[in-house]
XYZ file of C-alpha atoms in Angstrom:
415
model
C 0.000 0.000 0.000
C 1.406 3.257 -0.947
C 1.198 6.210 1.472
C -0.102 9.554 0.179
C 2.358 12.279 -0.292
C 2.509 14.492 2.827
C 2.896 18.243 2.498
C 6.086 19.475 3.957
C 5.840 21.219 7.390
C 5.194 24.872 7.210
C 7.868 27.268 8.306
C 7.292 28.060 12.080
C 9.717 30.890 12.193
C 8.185 34.098 13.954
C 5.723 32.182 16.214
C 7.554 33.237 19.354
C 6.429 36.855 19.003
C 2.683 36.330 19.289
C 3.252 33.817 22.094
C 5.325 36.377 23.953
C 2.698 39.060 23.339
C -0.023 36.788 24.629
C 2.030 36.052 27.723
C 2.642 39.761 28.235
C -1.075 40.473 28.009
C -1.801 37.725 30.524
C 0.809 39.034 32.931
C -0.544 42.578 32.479
C -4.034 41.375 33.308
C -2.750 39.598 36.395
C -0.824 42.675 37.523
C -3.849 44.903 36.856
C -6.097 42.550 38.835
C -3.592 42.478 41.683
C -3.377 46.270 41.692
C -7.167 46.571 41.612
C -7.537 44.085 44.454
C -4.850 45.864 46.439
C -6.475 49.270 45.971
C -9.886 47.840 46.868
C -8.525 46.240 50.005
C -6.785 49.489 50.885
C -10.035 51.410 50.432
C -11.912 48.865 52.539
C -9.214 49.006 55.196
C -9.286 52.809 55.204
C -13.076 52.838 55.447
C -12.968 50.333 58.300
C -10.313 52.360 60.066
C -12.331 55.559 59.631
C -15.526 53.829 60.728
C -13.877 52.287 63.769
C -12.379 55.650 64.737
C -15.769 57.311 64.295
C -17.403 54.586 66.390
C -14.950 54.887 69.240
C -15.142 58.687 69.094
C -18.916 58.447 69.488
C -18.458 56.057 72.415
C -15.979 58.488 73.982
C -18.526 61.299 73.517
C -21.182 59.181 75.262
C -18.893 58.533 78.223
C -17.964 62.225 78.314
C -21.652 63.191 78.497
C -22.261 60.803 81.397
C -19.170 62.082 83.220
C -20.174 65.726 82.659
C -23.688 65.191 84.004
C -22.961 62.972 86.986
C -19.561 64.438 87.806
C -20.958 67.976 88.043
C -23.951 66.886 90.106
C -26.401 67.759 87.317
C -27.781 64.242 87.133
C -29.205 62.303 84.240
C -32.573 63.419 82.926
C -34.620 62.714 79.790
C -33.836 65.068 76.924
C -34.097 65.106 73.149
C -31.713 68.023 72.751
C -28.588 67.136 74.691
C -25.129 67.923 73.391
C -21.519 67.099 74.139
C -18.095 67.769 72.691
C -16.252 64.636 71.651
C -12.614 63.931 70.721
C -11.025 66.605 68.577
C -13.749 69.096 69.504
C -16.388 67.393 67.359
C -19.986 68.146 68.328
C -22.421 65.318 69.113
C -26.146 65.301 69.776
C -27.450 63.312 72.735
C -30.885 61.830 73.347
C -31.687 60.480 76.823
C -34.758 58.510 77.919
C -35.633 57.059 81.326
C -36.333 53.347 80.903
C -37.132 52.429 84.506
C -37.379 54.047 87.933
C -37.530 51.963 91.115
C -37.444 53.016 94.767
C -36.601 50.914 97.813
C -37.855 52.694 100.940
C -37.397 49.697 103.231
C -33.642 49.974 103.659
C -31.338 52.399 105.401
C -30.305 54.186 103.333
C -33.288 54.292 101.013
C -32.365 54.007 97.350
C -33.787 55.104 94.035
C -32.364 53.481 90.911
C -33.045 54.875 87.443
C -31.946 53.276 84.179
C -31.426 55.613 81.217
C -30.838 54.921 77.540
C -28.470 57.234 75.662
C -28.116 57.787 71.906
C -25.099 59.775 70.714
C -24.604 60.830 67.076
C -22.353 63.299 65.231
C -24.101 66.658 64.973
C -23.108 67.021 61.297
C -24.723 63.690 60.429
C -21.475 62.138 59.194
C -19.938 59.273 61.079
C -21.286 56.592 63.335
C -23.492 56.808 66.402
C -23.743 54.613 69.461
C -26.247 53.765 72.141
C -25.905 52.379 75.644
C -27.622 52.160 79.003
C -26.522 53.598 82.343
C -27.874 53.013 85.861
C -27.919 56.032 88.180
C -28.527 55.564 91.889
C -29.593 57.944 94.638
C -29.406 57.107 98.334
C -30.504 58.967 101.446
C -31.140 58.240 105.107
C -34.901 57.908 105.678
C -36.927 60.109 107.997
C -38.503 57.868 110.626
C -39.993 60.057 113.316
C -40.363 59.139 116.952
C -43.523 61.150 117.558
C -45.621 59.813 120.441
C -48.414 62.359 120.972
C -50.965 64.475 119.185
C -49.092 67.637 120.188
C -45.582 68.106 121.541
C -44.308 71.395 122.978
C -40.917 72.660 123.975
C -42.643 74.907 126.525
C -45.911 75.343 128.373
C -49.183 74.771 126.535
C -52.728 75.940 127.171
C -55.707 74.024 125.776
C -59.058 75.740 126.237
C -62.565 76.298 124.904
C -64.044 73.358 122.999
C -60.698 72.328 121.549
C -59.507 68.743 121.875
C -56.092 67.108 121.584
C -56.284 63.327 121.188
C -53.873 60.415 121.359
C -55.632 58.938 118.331
C -57.561 56.234 120.153
C -60.550 57.001 117.958
C -58.653 57.542 114.697
C -59.429 55.804 111.418
C -56.670 53.266 110.735
C -56.898 53.456 106.936
C -53.273 52.349 106.440
C -53.496 49.199 108.562
C -50.834 50.342 111.025
C -49.954 47.903 113.808
C -49.472 50.709 116.357
C -52.481 52.947 115.918
C -52.429 54.963 119.131
C -49.938 57.306 120.808
C -49.037 57.033 124.468
C -50.027 60.655 125.091
C -52.454 63.262 123.856
C -49.930 66.018 124.620
C -46.331 66.091 125.840
C -43.917 68.774 126.972
C -40.139 68.532 127.283
C -38.533 67.831 130.645
C -37.467 71.451 131.094
C -40.793 73.003 129.997
C -42.333 73.063 133.471
C -40.411 74.513 136.377
C -41.123 71.519 138.579
C -40.241 68.963 135.876
C -43.792 67.629 135.783
C -46.721 68.159 133.394
C -48.022 71.037 135.507
C -47.545 73.551 132.683
C -50.033 71.699 130.499
C -53.151 73.710 131.256
C -56.162 71.753 129.996
C -59.642 70.844 131.177
C -60.818 67.281 131.389
C -62.767 67.599 128.127
C -59.810 69.114 126.303
C -57.731 65.941 126.322
C -58.505 62.534 124.886
C -55.593 60.630 126.394
C -52.873 61.305 128.911
C -50.545 64.255 129.238
C -46.889 63.544 129.763
C -43.319 64.765 130.042
C -40.583 63.615 127.701
C -37.296 62.273 128.975
C -35.338 64.999 127.216
C -35.003 68.777 127.050
C -36.138 71.333 124.498
C -32.612 71.453 123.061
C -32.788 67.708 122.383
C -36.282 67.740 120.920
C -35.342 67.723 117.228
C -32.812 64.922 117.580
C -35.135 62.728 119.643
C -38.217 63.193 117.455
C -36.630 63.477 113.995
C -33.459 61.432 114.356
C -29.721 61.984 114.951
C -28.307 64.791 112.867
C -31.719 65.775 111.476
C -32.709 69.426 111.846
C -35.668 71.485 110.716
C -33.350 73.266 108.312
C -32.087 70.041 106.738
C -35.659 68.845 106.246
C -36.731 72.196 104.823
C -34.017 72.072 102.174
C -35.810 69.116 100.589
C -39.176 70.867 100.425
C -40.836 71.043 97.044
C -42.569 74.307 97.996
C -40.539 77.054 99.674
C -41.440 80.543 100.848
C -39.194 83.311 102.144
C -35.843 85.007 101.840
C -33.945 81.938 102.992
C -34.493 80.536 99.490
C -34.738 83.840 97.582
C -38.441 83.212 97.210
C -41.548 85.337 97.769
C -42.916 85.464 101.303
C -45.894 83.367 102.283
C -49.171 85.323 102.081
C -51.978 84.682 104.559
C -54.374 86.228 102.038
C -54.101 83.150 99.798
C -55.930 80.107 101.058
C -54.318 76.709 100.532
C -56.477 74.316 98.501
C -56.494 72.285 95.303
C -58.785 74.509 93.267
C -57.686 75.066 89.660
C -57.508 78.807 90.362
C -55.161 78.405 93.340
C -51.490 79.255 92.684
C -49.329 76.138 92.508
C -47.347 77.058 95.641
C -50.564 77.006 97.665
C -51.744 73.637 96.377
C -50.773 71.403 99.289
C -52.848 68.353 98.398
C -56.326 67.373 99.498
C -56.997 65.149 102.569
C -59.803 63.020 101.181
C -59.618 60.631 104.160
C -60.626 63.520 106.439
C -63.853 64.062 104.537
C -62.714 66.945 102.339
C -64.362 67.040 98.900
C -61.340 66.850 96.600
C -61.545 68.174 93.031
C -59.575 65.234 91.582
C -57.845 61.956 92.365
C -54.503 63.668 91.716
C -55.269 66.220 94.431
C -56.143 63.440 96.889
C -52.898 61.610 96.073
C -50.708 64.708 96.424
C -48.728 65.013 99.670
C -46.444 68.032 99.787
C -43.462 69.215 101.796
C -43.833 72.944 102.462
C -41.114 75.079 104.069
C -41.842 78.642 105.197
C -39.230 81.124 106.386
C -41.185 83.418 108.704
C -38.397 85.953 109.212
C -39.948 88.387 106.721
C -43.506 88.171 108.055
C -45.310 90.387 110.540
C -44.391 89.283 114.072
C -42.477 86.429 112.418
C -45.754 84.549 112.338
C -47.239 82.367 109.599
C -51.011 82.862 109.605
C -53.134 80.150 107.972
C -56.816 80.933 107.488
C -57.901 77.868 105.475
C -58.620 75.647 103.597
C -56.686 72.326 103.595
C -53.499 70.387 102.832
C -51.581 67.193 103.567
C -47.924 66.232 103.979
C -45.436 68.214 106.083
C -45.324 71.930 106.870
C -42.036 73.241 108.319
C -41.893 76.758 109.744
C -38.469 78.261 110.365
C -37.516 81.480 112.162
C -40.972 82.056 113.557
C -44.347 80.924 114.769
C -47.605 79.431 113.483
C -51.104 80.756 113.923
C -54.104 78.875 112.549
C -57.332 80.831 112.684
C -60.226 79.421 110.772
C -61.377 76.181 109.245
C -58.045 74.739 108.205
C -57.920 70.957 107.730
C -54.539 69.254 107.539
C -53.335 65.648 107.526
C -49.678 65.079 108.347
C -46.999 66.715 110.477
C -46.641 70.376 111.446
C -43.136 71.333 112.638
C -42.855 74.835 114.109
C -39.510 76.225 115.195
C -41.224 78.822 117.404
C -44.628 78.741 119.052
C -48.090 77.656 117.929
C -51.470 79.322 118.353
C -54.253 77.180 116.907
C -57.854 78.385 116.987
C -60.923 76.719 115.521
C -63.195 78.569 113.143
C -66.944 78.771 113.042
C -69.240 76.957 110.638
C -68.246 74.372 108.024
C -65.076 72.469 108.797
C -63.543 73.297 112.152
C -59.765 73.551 112.427
C -58.645 69.944 112.292
C -55.156 68.438 112.275
C -54.754 64.682 111.877
C -51.194 63.513 112.454
C -49.174 65.541 114.913
C -47.996 69.056 115.756
C -44.598 69.831 117.238
C -43.781 73.339 118.493
C -40.106 73.544 119.420
C -40.392 76.912 121.188
C -36.925 77.999 120.090
C -35.802 81.242 121.736
C -39.222 81.652 123.319
C -40.797 81.470 126.767
C -44.334 82.029 125.440
C -46.892 79.282 126.047
C -48.452 77.506 123.085
C -52.211 77.819 122.729
C -54.940 75.587 121.321
C -58.387 77.124 121.661
C -61.827 77.575 120.126
C -63.096 74.358 118.571
C -59.801 73.137 117.153
C -59.040 69.417 117.040
C -55.546 67.909 116.995
C -55.534 64.130 116.733
C -52.541 61.810 116.628
C -52.857 59.796 113.419
C -50.356 57.064 112.620
C -51.416 56.871 108.981
C -51.167 60.636 108.517
C -47.657 60.581 109.988
C -46.632 57.691 107.724
C -47.943 59.535 104.658
C -46.031 62.639 105.732
C -42.809 60.670 106.225
C -43.215 59.146 102.775
C -43.677 62.608 101.245
C -40.490 63.818 102.932
C -38.512 60.712 102.000
C -39.596 60.959 98.371
C -38.595 64.625 98.333
C -35.219 63.785 99.866
C -34.607 61.053 97.290
C -35.538 63.394 94.448
C -33.049 65.962 95.723
C -30.261 63.481 96.430
C -27.404 63.492 93.894
C -27.187 60.670 91.363
C -24.163 58.413 91.261
C -23.167 55.862 88.648
C -24.119 52.337 89.532
C -21.489 50.539 87.444
C -20.458 51.374 83.894
C -22.496 51.676 80.732
C -23.964 48.410 79.484
C -25.779 46.869 76.482
C -23.674 49.014 74.166
C -24.733 49.019 70.495
C -24.038 50.791 67.214
C -26.716 52.854 65.533
C -27.554 51.658 62.022
C -28.588 54.362 59.577
């Protein structure tokens, strides 16, 4: 068999050039891809670095805001328009909301713990924002009075007319108190009467519902024994939500304005409404309101606070002067008078009625206290407890906040 003639191989000279060019193109593509990848990774790395810096700057701004508020004693409070300067002088907006608020009144000290959420973002809108939570805690020693009579005086006391001071044996125990009755209707300090007895309590048989007695301490010790070690009328007054007088650069109390919960009554004369004493309250809020009122009597005529009506509940503290009640004033709680008291019942409608206790310290005075007319002062455990709660709540509200641990549940804001 004969094989066909095969064509001679073509001349392969010059093939190396296109092969080299193809290789060069391939290498160029690889280099270009490597450069592109490198530049992309660099851009990603730069963006990550910038983002991380922005994130940590925002976190630093958040911590700065917390330090500024709590460190300066300003406290944390809800706001939608807070601001702070972050690292490098950058401005940040801050939004704060209160998430929870719990109070423990059973301990000593009492505590109030508030949890706030914070959102911090760059004011110019560029960069990252963060959020976190912070717990702020207040603590204060509770007021737990040692009052054991309807009325207590640092000096002599006269009870006359149809007036009655009671040890609370007939009181309404609406709070379920275990100890519902005081040991005495009225007490004076051990140095009030010259003979050290209760002889300077001048009262008829019908004027007292309960015994009269003498404390085991002097007038100078009265505040400490009744209010607690280190507690003074001034320290209590500083926590008052309503203050009158020059001591607090406030307007003087006016006896021409009657205290009540009417919508037309100025806020400073709205002292709550004692519904449990039979007063017709305009609202549930008025019946729930228990106030702490402090009055500096130094700028008043005869340094005397004159109350003509109508009603209130909580604690009234009178500094640098005396108290005179003349008219149908109804009050549930504690009256603390640095000077002397003169309580007279009115005529018609509600007689002057105080449910809780009255303490007249008789500071710098040798004048006898007076309860006359048809006034009634009745020891009331529940009224005293409500008054103590009002004072303790006021003290907690005024106590400075402190951080309770660091920020927690930190998160980044996604926009």
